[in-house]
Amino acid sequence: MCARKMHTDEADTDVPLVRRLVAAQFPRWADLPVTAVDSAGTSNAMFRLGDDLVVRLPRIEGAAHDVAKEHDWLPRLAPSLPVAVPGPLGKGAPAEGYPWQWSVYRWLDGETPAPGRLTAPHALAADLAKFLTALHRIDPADGPPSYRSESLAARDRATRAAVAELAGLVDTDAAIAAWEEALQAPARPGPAVWIHADLQPGNLLTARGRLAAVIDFGCLGLGDPAVDLIVAWYLLPADARGAFRTALGTDDATWARGRGWALSIALSELSYYRDTNPVMAAIARQVIGEVRIEHARAAVRPRTTDGRTVRRAGRTAAAPAHGPVVEP
């Protein structure tokens, strides 16, 4: 049985194919059982190989380009990170009718966190902030650009097209209003840093509610750290979002860009996967709703005469008058 397809140009993958590839290229693992992993992942089909290994076959050509990057950079970055990340053990070559490079990794145990059903959201928020702080501080020398290294403005046309595609499924006026506010956020003045760039629930593993591992580094590279804030809306409840932001020390402009990234990615995902990936579509809907609610709350907060937002306890936002209104 082939893995469920989500792309028109997706390669055929199944258990017999994996058995043949492993037997031919990694004979030391040829006797291990192969089982398909039920996953909502969109870039790779995954197959458990014995108890300790996992085979990842890129579904599309774009994902195949990430294989070499992950094999090159993950071993270098891992020692500086506070939680486990995938450890590449073998790089496979095209064969048996399969057209691209593929990978064997060590299997990482853990549970995929479910938005709305977190057992320790504030502790998880602290763990995520610790991971991102460590990742963003790693020396960026010679790092490749992230898959999401562009500015928000460069995503404007695609984001508006996704909103148009979703007319009748989402509040398009609210989505456009939140998006336009994000576009007003000042750009990051500093150099690009290492970012994961796809911190969604399916790319995280937890144990007893705490962060145990971060996986799927296909979007890895240098970019704006605001991209990694998408996890605040993709996973964390509103009452843990502020703790996450405080732990990171995120300023208003970065938070606003992060919220814009979350909205843009979710709109694109819902537009593309609404008929082929119900798990991802459901999460994307939730993200769009969370951003809409947060944007609406910010929009009604009182302003001073110079246009700045009045924060709780009478404090005034540090953002310039022309910048976005954001929640703390």
GROMACS .gro file of C-alpha atoms in nm:
model
  328
    1MET     CA    1   0.000   0.000   0.000
    2CYS     CA    2   0.144   0.334  -0.106
    3ALA     CA    3   0.174   0.627   0.135
    4ARG     CA    4  -0.113   0.872   0.111
    5LYS     CA    5  -0.037   1.135  -0.154
    6MET     CA    6  -0.078   1.509  -0.103
    7HIS     CA    7   0.101   1.644  -0.411
    8THR     CA    8   0.040   1.594  -0.781
    9ASP     CA    9   0.412   1.533  -0.841
   10GLU     CA   10   0.463   1.302  -0.543
   11ALA     CA   11   0.673   0.987  -0.577
   12ASP     CA   12   0.527   0.644  -0.504
   13THR     CA   13   0.649   0.507  -0.170
   14ASP     CA   14   0.554   0.192   0.019
   15VAL     CA   15   0.694  -0.075   0.249
   16PRO     CA   16   0.820  -0.308  -0.028
   17LEU     CA   17   1.013  -0.020  -0.185
   18VAL     CA   18   1.178   0.061   0.147
   19ARG     CA   19   1.272  -0.303   0.200
   20ARG     CA   20   1.438  -0.316  -0.143
   21LEU     CA   21   1.624   0.013  -0.095
   22VAL     CA   22   1.754  -0.083   0.249
   23ALA     CA   23   1.853  -0.435   0.144
   24ALA     CA   24   2.050  -0.308  -0.155
   25GLN     CA   25   2.222  -0.009   0.007
   26PHE     CA   26   2.236  -0.088   0.379
   27PRO     CA   27   2.253  -0.468   0.400
   28ARG     CA   28   2.338  -0.456   0.772
   29TRP     CA   29   1.977  -0.346   0.830
   30ALA     CA   30   1.817  -0.569   0.568
   31ASP     CA   31   1.662  -0.810   0.821
   32LEU     CA   32   1.492  -0.539   1.027
   33PRO     CA   33   1.112  -0.513   0.996
   34VAL     CA   34   0.970  -0.217   0.805
   35THR     CA   35   0.642  -0.051   0.899
   36ALA     CA   36   0.483   0.265   0.764
   37VAL     CA   37   0.454   0.555   1.011
   38ASP     CA   38   0.115   0.724   1.019
   39SER     CA   39   0.209   1.089   0.990
   40ALA     CA   40   0.054   1.411   0.865
   41GLY     CA   41   0.394   1.523   0.738
   42THR     CA   42   0.389   1.673   0.391
   43SER     CA   43   0.753   1.655   0.284
   44ASN     CA   44   0.862   1.300   0.370
   45ALA     CA   45   0.705   0.957   0.391
   46MET     CA   46   0.837   0.779   0.700
   47PHE     CA   47   0.891   0.411   0.770
   48ARG     CA   48   1.001   0.257   1.097
   49LEU     CA   49   1.303   0.033   1.050
   50GLY     CA   50   1.331  -0.201   1.345
   51ASP     CA   51   1.301  -0.040   1.687
   52ASP     CA   52   1.572   0.221   1.663
   53LEU     CA   53   1.570   0.356   1.307
   54VAL     CA   54   1.343   0.544   1.068
   55VAL     CA   55   1.363   0.578   0.690
   56ARG     CA   56   1.257   0.910   0.541
   57LEU     CA   57   1.175   0.924   0.171
   58PRO     CA   58   1.116   1.272   0.028
   59ARG     CA   59   0.771   1.291  -0.127
   60ILE     CA   60   0.861   1.564  -0.378
   61GLU     CA   61   1.172   1.695  -0.547
   62GLY     CA   62   1.183   2.010  -0.336
   63ALA     CA   63   1.208   1.804  -0.017
   64ALA     CA   64   1.480   1.590  -0.173
   65HIS     CA   65   1.700   1.897  -0.193
   66ASP     CA   66   1.696   1.913   0.188
   67VAL     CA   67   1.858   1.572   0.239
   68ALA     CA   68   2.217   1.686   0.191
   69LYS     CA   69   2.162   1.996   0.406
   70GLU     CA   70   2.027   1.794   0.698
   71HIS     CA   71   2.311   1.540   0.678
   72ASP     CA   72   2.564   1.821   0.667
   73TRP     CA   73   2.431   2.057   0.933
   74LEU     CA   74   2.236   1.858   1.192
   75PRO     CA   75   2.545   1.685   1.338
   76ARG     CA   76   2.710   2.027   1.367
   77LEU     CA   77   2.416   2.198   1.535
   78ALA     CA   78   2.306   1.917   1.766
   79PRO     CA   79   2.573   1.964   2.037
   80SER     CA   80   2.458   2.324   2.093
   81LEU     CA   81   2.088   2.240   2.132
   82PRO     CA   82   1.917   2.152   2.462
   83VAL     CA   83   1.693   1.875   2.325
   84ALA     CA   84   1.738   1.587   2.084
   85VAL     CA   85   1.732   1.641   1.708
   86PRO     CA   86   1.744   1.377   1.432
   87GLY     CA   87   2.077   1.202   1.393
   88PRO     CA   88   2.145   1.099   1.031
   89LEU     CA   89   2.293   0.750   1.004
   90GLY     CA   90   2.280   0.682   0.631
   91LYS     CA   91   2.219   0.865   0.304
   92GLY     CA   92   2.055   0.654   0.037
   93ALA     CA   93   2.084   0.698  -0.339
   94PRO     CA   94   1.812   0.691  -0.607
   95ALA     CA   95   1.725   0.332  -0.700
   96GLU     CA   96   1.441   0.085  -0.750
   97GLY     CA   97   1.244   0.345  -0.943
   98TYR     CA   98   1.269   0.596  -0.657
   99PRO     CA   99   1.422   0.916  -0.801
  100TRP     CA  100   1.596   1.099  -0.514
  101GLN     CA  101   1.834   1.074  -0.221
  102TRP     CA  102   1.678   0.953   0.104
  103SER     CA  103   1.780   0.908   0.465
  104VAL     CA  104   1.805   0.671   0.757
  105TYR     CA  105   1.786   0.838   1.098
  106ARG     CA  106   1.782   0.716   1.453
  107TRP     CA  107   1.428   0.693   1.586
  108LEU     CA  108   1.337   0.953   1.850
  109ASP     CA  109   1.074   0.859   2.105
  110GLY     CA  110   0.805   1.102   2.210
  111GLU     CA  111   0.450   1.216   2.154
  112THR     CA  112   0.331   1.473   1.903
  113PRO     CA  113   0.175   1.757   2.106
  114ALA     CA  114  -0.187   1.839   2.027
  115PRO     CA  115  -0.302   2.203   2.035
  116GLY     CA  116  -0.563   2.248   2.304
  117ARG     CA  117  -0.461   1.930   2.487
  118LEU     CA  118  -0.123   2.019   2.637
  119THR     CA  119  -0.061   1.888   2.988
  120ALA     CA  120   0.199   2.151   3.087
  121PRO     CA  121   0.167   2.444   2.844
  122HIS     CA  122   0.372   2.695   3.044
  123ALA     CA  123   0.655   2.449   3.098
  124LEU     CA  124   0.647   2.360   2.729
  125ALA     CA  125   0.655   2.731   2.642
  126ALA     CA  126   0.970   2.767   2.853
  127ASP     CA  127   1.127   2.464   2.684
  128LEU     CA  128   1.053   2.603   2.339
  129ALA     CA  129   1.201   2.939   2.432
  130LYS     CA  130   1.515   2.768   2.561
  131PHE     CA  131   1.552   2.570   2.239
  132LEU     CA  132   1.506   2.877   2.019
  133THR     CA  133   1.743   3.087   2.226
  134ALA     CA  134   2.012   2.823   2.180
  135LEU     CA  135   1.944   2.778   1.808
  136HIS     CA  136   1.942   3.150   1.732
  137ARG     CA  137   2.276   3.197   1.910
  138ILE     CA  138   2.469   2.939   1.708
  139ASP     CA  139   2.736   3.092   1.487
  140PRO     CA  140   2.570   3.151   1.147
  141ALA     CA  141   2.896   3.142   0.952
  142ASP     CA  142   2.856   2.962   0.617
  143GLY     CA  143   2.496   2.866   0.692
  144PRO     CA  144   2.258   2.837   0.394
  145PRO     CA  145   1.949   3.058   0.364
  146SER     CA  146   1.637   2.911   0.518
  147TYR     CA  147   1.352   2.790   0.299
  148ARG     CA  148   1.165   3.079   0.463
  149SER     CA  149   1.434   3.345   0.445
  150GLU     CA  150   1.227   3.601   0.254
  151SER     CA  151   1.056   3.904   0.404
  152LEU     CA  152   0.685   3.916   0.484
  153ALA     CA  153   0.642   4.165   0.202
  154ALA     CA  154   0.774   3.905  -0.043
  155ARG     CA  155   0.485   3.678   0.065
  156ASP     CA  156   0.218   3.941   0.012
  157ARG     CA  157   0.088   3.825  -0.326
  158ALA     CA  158   0.077   3.457  -0.231
  159THR     CA  159  -0.087   3.533   0.103
  160ARG     CA  160  -0.361   3.745  -0.054
  161ALA     CA  161  -0.417   3.476  -0.316
  162ALA     CA  162  -0.462   3.217  -0.039
  163VAL     CA  163  -0.716   3.442   0.134
  164ALA     CA  164  -0.910   3.473  -0.192
  165GLU     CA  165  -0.905   3.094  -0.233
  166LEU     CA  166  -1.053   3.055   0.114
  167ALA     CA  167  -1.349   3.290   0.070
  168GLY     CA  168  -1.640   3.134   0.254
  169LEU     CA  169  -1.411   2.919   0.472
  170VAL     CA  170  -1.243   3.194   0.676
  171ASP     CA  171  -1.322   3.553   0.766
  172THR     CA  172  -1.136   3.706   0.473
  173ASP     CA  173  -1.175   4.068   0.589
  174ALA     CA  174  -1.028   3.984   0.930
  175ALA     CA  175  -0.746   3.785   0.770
  176ILE     CA  176  -0.651   4.071   0.539
  177ALA     CA  177  -0.667   4.323   0.824
  178ALA     CA  178  -0.435   4.111   1.041
  179TRP     CA  179  -0.201   4.052   0.747
  180GLU     CA  180  -0.179   4.420   0.656
  181GLU     CA  181  -0.098   4.506   1.016
  182ALA     CA  182   0.187   4.252   1.014
  183LEU     CA  183   0.327   4.408   0.696
  184GLN     CA  184   0.369   4.736   0.884
  185ALA     CA  185   0.609   4.585   1.135
  186PRO     CA  186   0.966   4.716   1.106
  187ALA     CA  187   1.212   4.476   0.947
  188ARG     CA  188   1.476   4.312   1.165
  189PRO     CA  189   1.785   4.534   1.172
  190GLY     CA  190   2.038   4.262   1.258
  191PRO     CA  191   2.193   3.979   1.058
  192ALA     CA  192   2.014   3.652   0.984
  193VAL     CA  193   2.039   3.373   1.241
  194TRP     CA  194   1.986   2.997   1.239
  195ILE     CA  195   1.613   2.917   1.232
  196HIS     CA  196   1.417   2.593   1.220
  197ALA     CA  197   1.145   2.776   1.023
  198ASP     CA  198   0.874   2.510   1.060
  199LEU     CA  199   0.799   2.478   1.432
  200GLN     CA  200   0.460   2.316   1.403
  201PRO     CA  201   0.311   2.049   1.633
  202GLY     CA  202   0.405   1.768   1.392
  203ASN     CA  203   0.771   1.867   1.413
  204LEU     CA  204   0.790   1.849   1.792
  205LEU     CA  205   0.805   1.555   2.031
  206THR     CA  206   0.713   1.572   2.398
  207ALA     CA  207   0.751   1.346   2.701
  208ARG     CA  208   0.528   1.402   3.004
  209GLY     CA  209   0.429   1.735   2.855
  210ARG     CA  210   0.785   1.869   2.818
  211LEU     CA  211   0.980   1.921   2.497
  212ALA     CA  212   1.183   1.607   2.420
  213ALA     CA  213   1.293   1.659   2.059
  214VAL     CA  214   1.260   1.885   1.757
  215ILE     CA  215   1.246   1.708   1.422
  216ASP     CA  216   1.216   1.772   1.047
  217PHE     CA  217   1.475   2.037   0.973
  218GLY     CA  218   1.398   2.062   0.602
  219CYS     CA  219   1.339   2.439   0.628
  220LEU     CA  220   1.657   2.489   0.833
  221GLY     CA  221   1.884   2.780   0.747
  222LEU     CA  222   1.950   3.145   0.813
  223GLY     CA  223   1.665   3.392   0.840
  224ASP     CA  224   1.460   3.619   1.064
  225PRO     CA  225   1.410   3.463   1.411
  226ALA     CA  226   1.051   3.588   1.395
  227VAL     CA  227   0.975   3.291   1.169
  228ASP     CA  228   1.028   3.055   1.462
  229LEU     CA  229   0.764   3.235   1.668
  230ILE     CA  230   0.492   3.064   1.466
  231VAL     CA  231   0.488   2.796   1.735
  232ALA     CA  232   0.320   3.049   1.966
  233TRP     CA  233   0.005   3.036   1.754
  234TYR     CA  234   0.042   2.686   1.612
  235LEU     CA  235   0.066   2.515   1.950
  236LEU     CA  236   0.053   2.731   2.262
  237PRO     CA  237  -0.269   2.849   2.426
  238ALA     CA  238  -0.310   3.223   2.467
  239ASP     CA  239  -0.225   3.220   2.838
  240ALA     CA  240   0.111   3.051   2.770
  241ARG     CA  241   0.192   3.268   2.471
  242GLY     CA  242   0.290   3.563   2.686
  243ALA     CA  243   0.523   3.349   2.896
  244PHE     CA  244   0.688   3.222   2.578
  245ARG     CA  245   0.738   3.577   2.453
  246THR     CA  246   0.877   3.695   2.787
  247ALA     CA  247   1.122   3.405   2.805
  248LEU     CA  248   1.253   3.494   2.459
  249GLY     CA  249   1.263   3.868   2.532
  250THR     CA  250   1.085   3.936   2.203
  251ASP     CA  251   1.019   4.298   2.107
  252ASP     CA  252   0.695   4.427   1.953
  253ALA     CA  253   0.820   4.433   1.595
  254THR     CA  254   0.952   4.076   1.606
  255TRP     CA  255   0.631   3.951   1.768
  256ALA     CA  256   0.422   4.122   1.501
  257ARG     CA  257   0.632   3.968   1.223
  258GLY     CA  258   0.603   3.627   1.389
  259ARG     CA  259   0.226   3.659   1.400
  260GLY     CA  260   0.228   3.757   1.033
  261TRP     CA  261   0.438   3.452   0.949
  262ALA     CA  262   0.198   3.225   1.136
  263LEU     CA  263  -0.099   3.372   0.952
  264SER     CA  264   0.065   3.356   0.608
  265ILE     CA  265   0.180   2.995   0.649
  266ALA     CA  266  -0.154   2.881   0.788
  267LEU     CA  267  -0.351   3.045   0.507
  268SER     CA  268  -0.129   2.880   0.247
  269GLU     CA  269  -0.155   2.542   0.418
  270LEU     CA  270  -0.532   2.554   0.449
  271SER     CA  271  -0.565   2.655   0.085
  272TYR     CA  272  -0.333   2.376  -0.035
  273TYR     CA  273  -0.412   2.089   0.203
  274ARG     CA  274  -0.781   2.136   0.286
  275ASP     CA  275  -0.879   1.832   0.076
  276THR     CA  276  -0.570   1.614   0.119
  277ASN     CA  277  -0.444   1.656   0.475
  278PRO     CA  278  -0.724   1.700   0.731
  279VAL     CA  279  -0.487   1.718   1.027
  280MET     CA  280  -0.283   2.003   0.883
  281ALA     CA  281  -0.596   2.178   0.757
  282ALA     CA  282  -0.753   2.166   1.102
  283ILE     CA  283  -0.443   2.310   1.268
  284ALA     CA  284  -0.421   2.583   1.004
  285ARG     CA  285  -0.783   2.681   1.069
  286GLN     CA  286  -0.708   2.706   1.439
  287VAL     CA  287  -0.401   2.923   1.377
  288ILE     CA  288  -0.600   3.161   1.158
  289GLY     CA  289  -0.862   3.184   1.431
  290GLU     CA  290  -0.604   3.250   1.704
  291VAL     CA  291  -0.442   3.527   1.501
  292ARG     CA  292  -0.782   3.680   1.424
  293ILE     CA  293  -0.877   3.685   1.793
  294GLU     CA  294  -0.545   3.834   1.902
  295HIS     CA  295  -0.559   4.096   1.629
  296ALA     CA  296  -0.917   4.190   1.720
  297ARG     CA  297  -0.826   4.231   2.087
  298ALA     CA  298  -0.531   4.451   2.002
  299ALA     CA  299  -0.740   4.666   1.768
  300VAL     CA  300  -0.982   4.775   2.043
  301ARG     CA  301  -0.722   4.862   2.304
  302PRO     CA  302  -0.702   5.236   2.383
  303ARG     CA  303  -0.436   5.456   2.230
  304THR     CA  304  -0.257   5.768   2.348
  305THR     CA  305  -0.277   6.090   2.151
  306ASP     CA  306   0.033   5.998   1.951
  307GLY     CA  307  -0.121   5.669   1.834
  308ARG     CA  308   0.065   5.437   2.070
  309THR     CA  309  -0.113   5.148   2.237
  310VAL     CA  310  -0.176   5.165   2.610
  311ARG     CA  311  -0.066   4.841   2.774
  312ARG     CA  312  -0.197   4.690   3.094
  313ALA     CA  313  -0.114   4.873   3.418
  314GLY     CA  314  -0.102   5.200   3.227
  315ARG     CA  315   0.223   5.130   3.044
  316THR     CA  316   0.273   5.251   2.689
  317ALA     CA  317   0.400   5.028   2.411
  318ALA     CA  318   0.753   5.084   2.294
  319ALA     CA  319   0.660   5.036   1.930
  320PRO     CA  320   0.659   5.346   1.708
  321ALA     CA  321   0.325   5.510   1.628
  322HIS     CA  322   0.322   5.371   1.275
  323GLY     CA  323   0.394   5.015   1.388
  324PRO     CA  324   0.158   4.728   1.464
  325VAL     CA  325  -0.053   4.688   1.772
  326VAL     CA  326   0.040   4.363   1.944
  327GLU     CA  327  -0.052   4.170   2.254
  328PRO     CA  328   0.215   4.136   2.521
   0.00000   0.00000   0.00000
